[in-house]
Amino acid sequence: MDVIAGLLEGPRARGAFMIRALFDPPWSVRIADEAPLSVMIMVRGSAWIVPEDGAPAQRIRPGDLAIARGPDHYTCADDPTTEAFAEIQPGERCVPLGGAPSGKYAGLGLRAWGESHDSSVELLIGTYQLRGELTGRLLDALPPLLVLPTEVWDCPLTPLLADEISKDEPGQDVVLDRLLDLLLIAALRAWFSRPEAAAPAWYRAMGDPVVGRALRLLQDDPAHPWTIQDLASRTGVSRAALARRFTDLVGEPPMTYLTNWRLALAADLLRDSELTIGAVARKVGYGSAFALSGAFKRVHGISPQEHRTRAA
């Protein structure tokens, strides 16, 4: 498992919120749903995305893709100065704002919302609803808003998603979830390859022949009783060389990375499965529920059972 796959291995899209947003100028919608991640693709027309943290507004045109990282709020509009007519709140709840005409934006049938199917603006939106511990390492490396213009982003999945989003076939929600996952992976690959992305150290380390190999070993089999000697033997270097190179590239020693990885996996399993705490412990490399509980509480400040209860 690599770091991109790790993003979606836990809380990958499951019943993601997918919609075609259709508008005519002037239009403006404030996004306050606090979802962990939203992917937007411009099909026709253009839009401005205006972060509320003071960051510069960015414009997207046909073919462009934008990723907004929650829980920050932002506005999508035909112009940065247009006052919002509606607000999207948690739970995909839409409420009118200010003096917006009653019913200005409404449901237009299957996965469509806005003013008219003939509107001059069409924006595809896919929103992830959950943020798990496993995804935090990657999501935290993303800016609150990133835009991939069509000049550097030409993905064949875009027209496929545009076609599938309007269908109502058996298993359609699963098809859309997987398309959204693939689209996000492709977008993140494209983003992290760009110099302005400032890819985090652990991401760049995946390309190192020694450290990348060690990372994959740890990620693929966290339950194995790993030692520095074991990792060094499998990567073909000395223990000292591996420890030094790993720490330099990743930013933390191998065993520290392994502990954090195990606890991140455990947090996801506690939230998304019905496994007992003992079974979760064994699955991520701890000999007992007691051992997992001690490590989990040191890092997260709460017990595994408290984490499971809060997540529920």
Tab-separated table of C-alpha atoms in Angstrom:
chain	number	residue	atom	x	y	z
A	1	MET	CA	0.000	0.000	0.000
A	2	ASP	CA	1.441	3.406	-0.940
A	3	VAL	CA	0.521	6.758	0.568
A	4	ILE	CA	-2.018	7.608	-2.133
A	5	ALA	CA	-3.730	4.243	-1.723
A	6	GLY	CA	-3.618	4.790	2.020
A	7	LEU	CA	-5.800	7.856	1.652
A	8	LEU	CA	-8.710	5.765	0.400
A	9	GLU	CA	-8.021	2.419	2.058
A	10	GLY	CA	-9.930	3.447	5.179
A	11	PRO	CA	-12.692	6.044	4.698
A	12	ARG	CA	-12.925	5.768	0.940
A	13	ALA	CA	-16.090	7.077	-0.678
A	14	ARG	CA	-19.161	5.260	0.562
A	15	GLY	CA	-22.351	6.907	-0.571
A	16	ALA	CA	-20.483	10.121	-1.322
A	17	PHE	CA	-22.583	13.204	-2.002
A	18	MET	CA	-22.558	13.663	-5.784
A	19	ILE	CA	-24.374	16.396	-7.668
A	20	ARG	CA	-24.530	18.451	-10.864
A	21	ALA	CA	-24.818	22.107	-9.889
A	22	LEU	CA	-26.517	24.209	-12.589
A	23	PHE	CA	-26.589	28.016	-12.496
A	24	ASP	CA	-27.045	31.207	-14.495
A	25	PRO	CA	-25.311	34.478	-13.521
A	26	PRO	CA	-25.568	36.037	-11.105
A	27	TRP	CA	-25.192	33.069	-8.770
A	28	SER	CA	-23.389	32.392	-5.519
A	29	VAL	CA	-23.476	29.582	-2.948
A	30	ARG	CA	-21.682	29.524	0.412
A	31	ILE	CA	-20.304	26.076	1.291
A	32	ALA	CA	-20.378	25.468	5.037
A	33	ASP	CA	-20.947	21.704	5.138
A	34	GLU	CA	-17.538	21.141	6.820
A	35	ALA	CA	-16.974	17.975	4.780
A	36	PRO	CA	-13.346	16.815	4.907
A	37	LEU	CA	-12.845	16.907	1.146
A	38	SER	CA	-14.770	18.071	-1.910
A	39	VAL	CA	-13.817	17.598	-5.555
A	40	MET	CA	-15.209	20.033	-8.146
A	41	ILE	CA	-14.981	19.738	-11.920
A	42	MET	CA	-16.044	22.555	-14.237
A	43	VAL	CA	-18.025	21.201	-17.198
A	44	ARG	CA	-19.226	24.443	-18.761
A	45	GLY	CA	-19.090	28.099	-17.858
A	46	SER	CA	-16.732	29.277	-15.136
A	47	ALA	CA	-16.755	29.827	-11.393
A	48	TRP	CA	-14.805	31.618	-8.708
A	49	ILE	CA	-13.958	29.782	-5.482
A	50	VAL	CA	-13.500	32.247	-2.647
A	51	PRO	CA	-11.973	30.895	0.607
A	52	GLU	CA	-13.089	32.544	3.828
A	53	ASP	CA	-9.621	32.371	5.379
A	54	GLY	CA	-8.437	35.329	3.314
A	55	ALA	CA	-6.608	33.250	0.703
A	56	PRO	CA	-6.878	34.505	-2.886
A	57	ALA	CA	-9.970	33.562	-4.874
A	58	GLN	CA	-9.303	31.141	-7.725
A	59	ARG	CA	-11.172	30.814	-11.000
A	60	ILE	CA	-11.969	27.489	-12.644
A	61	ARG	CA	-12.917	27.034	-16.293
A	62	PRO	CA	-14.140	24.040	-18.333
A	63	GLY	CA	-11.961	21.010	-17.666
A	64	ASP	CA	-10.382	22.469	-14.517
A	65	LEU	CA	-10.527	20.542	-11.243
A	66	ALA	CA	-10.529	21.976	-7.729
A	67	ILE	CA	-10.161	20.245	-4.377
A	68	ALA	CA	-11.383	21.986	-1.227
A	69	ARG	CA	-10.217	20.614	2.107
A	70	GLY	CA	-12.619	20.944	5.013
A	71	PRO	CA	-13.755	22.020	7.437
A	72	ASP	CA	-12.954	25.494	6.085
A	73	HIS	CA	-15.860	27.395	4.529
A	74	TYR	CA	-15.784	28.932	1.064
A	75	THR	CA	-18.073	30.411	-1.581
A	76	CYS	CA	-18.617	29.358	-5.206
A	77	ALA	CA	-19.900	32.146	-7.429
A	78	ASP	CA	-19.960	33.671	-10.893
A	79	ASP	CA	-17.995	36.606	-9.478
A	80	PRO	CA	-16.144	37.060	-6.165
A	81	THR	CA	-18.331	40.072	-5.350
A	82	THR	CA	-21.697	38.312	-5.794
A	83	GLU	CA	-23.494	37.879	-2.473
A	84	ALA	CA	-24.448	34.280	-1.650
A	85	PHE	CA	-28.049	33.337	-2.375
A	86	ALA	CA	-27.871	30.030	-0.459
A	87	GLU	CA	-25.750	28.132	2.051
A	88	ILE	CA	-24.949	24.418	2.077
A	89	GLN	CA	-24.833	23.220	5.667
A	90	PRO	CA	-23.792	19.870	7.211
A	91	GLY	CA	-25.963	17.016	6.023
A	92	GLU	CA	-26.335	18.564	2.535
A	93	ARG	CA	-28.955	20.919	3.925
A	94	CYS	CA	-29.504	23.987	1.725
A	95	VAL	CA	-30.919	27.189	3.205
A	96	PRO	CA	-31.658	30.491	1.419
A	97	LEU	CA	-29.686	33.572	2.422
A	98	GLY	CA	-30.450	37.288	2.460
A	99	GLY	CA	-32.963	38.397	-0.109
A	100	ALA	CA	-32.704	35.345	-2.340
A	101	PRO	CA	-35.945	34.681	-4.232
A	102	SER	CA	-37.908	31.767	-2.836
A	103	GLY	CA	-36.979	28.604	-4.678
A	104	LYS	CA	-34.125	30.239	-6.610
A	105	TYR	CA	-32.184	26.990	-6.321
A	106	ALA	CA	-34.053	23.700	-6.211
A	107	GLY	CA	-33.733	20.010	-6.944
A	108	LEU	CA	-33.833	19.316	-10.675
A	109	GLY	CA	-34.185	15.562	-10.568
A	110	LEU	CA	-31.588	12.852	-10.066
A	111	ARG	CA	-28.350	14.327	-8.640
A	112	ALA	CA	-29.047	17.747	-10.133
A	113	TRP	CA	-29.580	21.034	-8.292
A	114	GLY	CA	-29.737	24.675	-9.236
A	115	GLU	CA	-31.842	26.719	-11.632
A	116	SER	CA	-32.328	24.847	-14.906
A	117	HIS	CA	-30.914	21.956	-16.899
A	118	ASP	CA	-30.189	24.513	-19.628
A	119	SER	CA	-28.155	26.765	-17.339
A	120	SER	CA	-24.943	28.236	-18.703
A	121	VAL	CA	-22.883	26.881	-15.799
A	122	GLU	CA	-22.470	23.200	-14.920
A	123	LEU	CA	-20.259	22.094	-12.042
A	124	LEU	CA	-19.818	18.471	-10.939
A	125	ILE	CA	-19.264	18.069	-7.210
A	126	GLY	CA	-18.250	14.994	-5.225
A	127	THR	CA	-17.957	15.259	-1.456
A	128	TYR	CA	-16.381	12.835	1.004
A	129	GLN	CA	-18.290	12.735	4.259
A	130	LEU	CA	-15.758	11.115	6.642
A	131	ARG	CA	-12.264	11.944	7.804
A	132	GLY	CA	-10.412	9.049	9.385
A	133	GLU	CA	-7.121	8.973	11.243
A	134	LEU	CA	-5.486	7.130	8.355
A	135	THR	CA	-6.228	9.918	5.901
A	136	GLY	CA	-5.052	12.760	8.098
A	137	ARG	CA	-1.403	12.453	7.134
A	138	LEU	CA	-2.242	13.093	3.487
A	139	LEU	CA	-5.127	15.528	3.869
A	140	ASP	CA	-3.094	17.709	6.182
A	141	ALA	CA	-0.486	18.004	3.424
A	142	LEU	CA	-3.009	19.607	1.083
A	143	PRO	CA	-3.721	23.343	0.973
A	144	PRO	CA	-7.272	24.421	1.865
A	145	LEU	CA	-7.890	24.903	-1.857
A	146	LEU	CA	-5.977	23.618	-4.856
A	147	VAL	CA	-6.780	24.000	-8.541
A	148	LEU	CA	-5.519	21.898	-11.432
A	149	PRO	CA	-6.107	23.824	-14.678
A	150	THR	CA	-6.952	21.917	-17.809
A	151	GLU	CA	-3.503	22.772	-19.258
A	152	VAL	CA	-1.901	20.404	-16.733
A	153	TRP	CA	-4.901	18.219	-15.983
A	154	ASP	CA	-6.397	16.116	-18.757
A	155	CYS	CA	-8.095	13.130	-17.153
A	156	PRO	CA	-10.293	10.720	-19.154
A	157	LEU	CA	-12.345	10.062	-16.009
A	158	THR	CA	-13.985	13.490	-16.167
A	159	PRO	CA	-16.331	12.808	-19.122
A	160	LEU	CA	-17.083	9.367	-17.689
A	161	LEU	CA	-18.168	10.875	-14.372
A	162	ALA	CA	-20.217	13.524	-16.204
A	163	ASP	CA	-22.024	10.725	-18.044
A	164	GLU	CA	-22.536	8.420	-15.063
A	165	ILE	CA	-23.762	11.045	-12.593
A	166	SER	CA	-27.107	11.324	-14.394
A	167	LYS	CA	-27.767	7.586	-14.599
A	168	ASP	CA	-30.014	5.549	-12.314
A	169	GLU	CA	-28.776	2.017	-12.887
A	170	PRO	CA	-28.420	-0.826	-10.349
A	171	GLY	CA	-25.387	-0.206	-8.163
A	172	GLN	CA	-25.000	3.339	-9.474
A	173	ASP	CA	-23.944	4.791	-6.129
A	174	VAL	CA	-21.060	2.311	-5.926
A	175	VAL	CA	-20.004	3.142	-9.490
A	176	LEU	CA	-19.939	6.840	-8.642
A	177	ASP	CA	-18.031	6.238	-5.407
A	178	ARG	CA	-15.313	4.343	-7.237
A	179	LEU	CA	-15.124	6.937	-10.007
A	180	LEU	CA	-14.713	9.645	-7.389
A	181	ASP	CA	-11.934	7.650	-5.717
A	182	LEU	CA	-10.096	7.180	-9.014
A	183	LEU	CA	-10.539	10.821	-9.909
A	184	LEU	CA	-9.142	11.930	-6.563
A	185	ILE	CA	-6.131	9.616	-6.832
A	186	ALA	CA	-5.371	10.906	-10.337
A	187	ALA	CA	-5.725	14.493	-9.153
A	188	LEU	CA	-3.421	13.974	-6.164
A	189	ARG	CA	-0.795	12.353	-8.349
A	190	ALA	CA	-0.946	15.333	-10.691
A	191	TRP	CA	-0.857	17.812	-7.816
A	192	PHE	CA	2.076	16.298	-5.933
A	193	SER	CA	4.118	16.147	-9.131
A	194	ARG	CA	3.953	19.943	-9.399
A	195	PRO	CA	6.698	22.063	-7.771
A	196	GLU	CA	4.235	24.427	-6.077
A	197	ALA	CA	2.645	21.491	-4.267
A	198	ALA	CA	5.615	21.169	-1.886
A	199	ALA	CA	4.929	17.450	-1.459
A	200	PRO	CA	5.543	16.305	2.128
A	201	ALA	CA	8.731	14.444	2.999
A	202	TRP	CA	7.040	11.078	3.536
A	203	TYR	CA	5.472	11.308	0.070
A	204	ARG	CA	8.784	12.079	-1.627
A	205	ALA	CA	10.432	9.288	0.356
A	206	MET	CA	8.297	6.722	-1.433
A	207	GLY	CA	10.518	7.225	-4.481
A	208	ASP	CA	13.713	6.393	-2.580
A	209	PRO	CA	14.912	2.832	-3.376
A	210	VAL	CA	15.701	2.063	0.268
A	211	VAL	CA	13.252	4.123	2.321
A	212	GLY	CA	10.410	3.596	-0.165
A	213	ARG	CA	10.903	-0.157	0.169
A	214	ALA	CA	10.875	0.094	3.974
A	215	LEU	CA	7.724	2.211	3.952
A	216	ARG	CA	5.895	-0.281	1.754
A	217	LEU	CA	6.946	-3.177	3.987
A	218	LEU	CA	5.605	-1.415	7.082
A	219	GLN	CA	2.382	-0.314	5.409
A	220	ASP	CA	1.638	-3.643	3.758
A	221	ASP	CA	2.102	-5.753	6.893
A	222	PRO	CA	1.746	-3.656	10.057
A	223	ALA	CA	0.997	-6.752	12.162
A	224	HIS	CA	4.473	-8.187	11.542
A	225	PRO	CA	6.830	-7.868	14.549
A	226	TRP	CA	9.148	-5.500	12.733
A	227	THR	CA	12.592	-4.569	14.024
A	228	ILE	CA	15.216	-2.256	12.576
A	229	GLN	CA	17.375	-5.302	11.852
A	230	ASP	CA	14.530	-6.978	9.967
A	231	LEU	CA	13.867	-3.886	7.861
A	232	ALA	CA	17.576	-3.359	7.211
A	233	SER	CA	17.995	-6.943	6.021
A	234	ARG	CA	15.062	-6.648	3.630
A	235	THR	CA	16.214	-3.324	2.201
A	236	GLY	CA	19.864	-4.340	1.849
A	237	VAL	CA	21.503	-1.750	4.108
A	238	SER	CA	22.828	-1.620	7.656
A	239	ARG	CA	20.629	-0.764	10.621
A	240	ALA	CA	22.416	2.531	11.168
A	241	ALA	CA	22.188	3.486	7.489
A	242	LEU	CA	18.477	2.667	7.329
A	243	ALA	CA	17.654	4.528	10.536
A	244	ARG	CA	19.589	7.612	9.428
A	245	ARG	CA	18.217	7.643	5.871
A	246	PHE	CA	14.642	6.936	6.956
A	247	THR	CA	14.671	9.686	9.571
A	248	ASP	CA	16.237	12.185	7.168
A	249	LEU	CA	13.654	11.547	4.427
A	250	VAL	CA	10.481	10.819	6.405
A	251	GLY	CA	11.074	13.063	9.398
A	252	GLU	CA	10.761	10.368	12.058
A	253	PRO	CA	12.499	7.037	12.861
A	254	PRO	CA	11.137	3.809	11.344
A	255	MET	CA	9.672	2.441	14.576
A	256	THR	CA	7.978	5.749	15.372
A	257	TYR	CA	6.465	5.769	11.894
A	258	LEU	CA	5.286	2.174	12.408
A	259	THR	CA	3.637	3.015	15.725
A	260	ASN	CA	1.769	5.953	14.217
A	261	TRP	CA	0.733	3.874	11.205
A	262	ARG	CA	-0.570	1.064	13.419
A	263	LEU	CA	-2.558	3.449	15.579
A	264	ALA	CA	-4.002	5.191	12.521
A	265	LEU	CA	-5.143	1.835	11.148
A	266	ALA	CA	-6.569	0.919	14.544
A	267	ALA	CA	-8.518	4.183	14.712
A	268	ASP	CA	-10.124	3.448	11.335
A	269	LEU	CA	-10.951	-0.150	12.252
A	270	LEU	CA	-12.491	0.936	15.549
A	271	ARG	CA	-14.682	3.420	13.705
A	272	ASP	CA	-15.595	1.421	10.613
A	273	SER	CA	-15.743	-2.211	11.732
A	274	GLU	CA	-17.376	-4.330	14.417
A	275	LEU	CA	-14.153	-6.105	15.361
A	276	THR	CA	-13.473	-6.393	19.068
A	277	ILE	CA	-10.687	-4.255	20.459
A	278	GLY	CA	-8.605	-7.412	20.872
A	279	ALA	CA	-9.128	-8.349	17.212
A	280	VAL	CA	-8.200	-4.825	16.131
A	281	ALA	CA	-5.078	-5.025	18.276
A	282	ARG	CA	-3.925	-8.253	16.642
A	283	LYS	CA	-4.695	-6.935	13.169
A	284	VAL	CA	-2.394	-3.943	13.592
A	285	GLY	CA	0.448	-5.636	15.445
A	286	TYR	CA	-0.375	-5.449	19.162
A	287	GLY	CA	-0.479	-8.609	21.238
A	288	SER	CA	-3.534	-7.704	23.273
A	289	ALA	CA	-6.300	-5.181	23.762
A	290	PHE	CA	-4.405	-3.932	26.825
A	291	ALA	CA	-1.259	-3.219	24.798
A	292	LEU	CA	-3.234	-1.381	22.121
A	293	SER	CA	-5.158	0.609	24.733
A	294	GLY	CA	-1.976	1.837	26.385
A	295	ALA	CA	-0.394	2.968	23.107
A	296	PHE	CA	-3.624	4.444	21.791
A	297	LYS	CA	-4.231	6.515	24.899
A	298	ARG	CA	-0.659	7.850	24.955
A	299	VAL	CA	-1.031	9.181	21.407
A	300	HIS	CA	-4.717	10.125	21.217
A	301	GLY	CA	-5.477	10.914	24.835
A	302	ILE	CA	-8.502	8.598	24.939
A	303	SER	CA	-9.005	4.849	25.046
A	304	PRO	CA	-9.926	2.789	21.960
A	305	GLN	CA	-13.435	2.296	23.392
A	306	GLU	CA	-13.885	6.037	23.897
A	307	HIS	CA	-12.716	6.637	20.323
A	308	ARG	CA	-15.232	4.096	19.020
A	309	THR	CA	-18.056	5.617	21.071
A	310	ARG	CA	-17.303	9.163	19.878
A	311	ALA	CA	-17.081	8.059	16.253
A	312	ALA	CA	-20.446	6.336	16.498
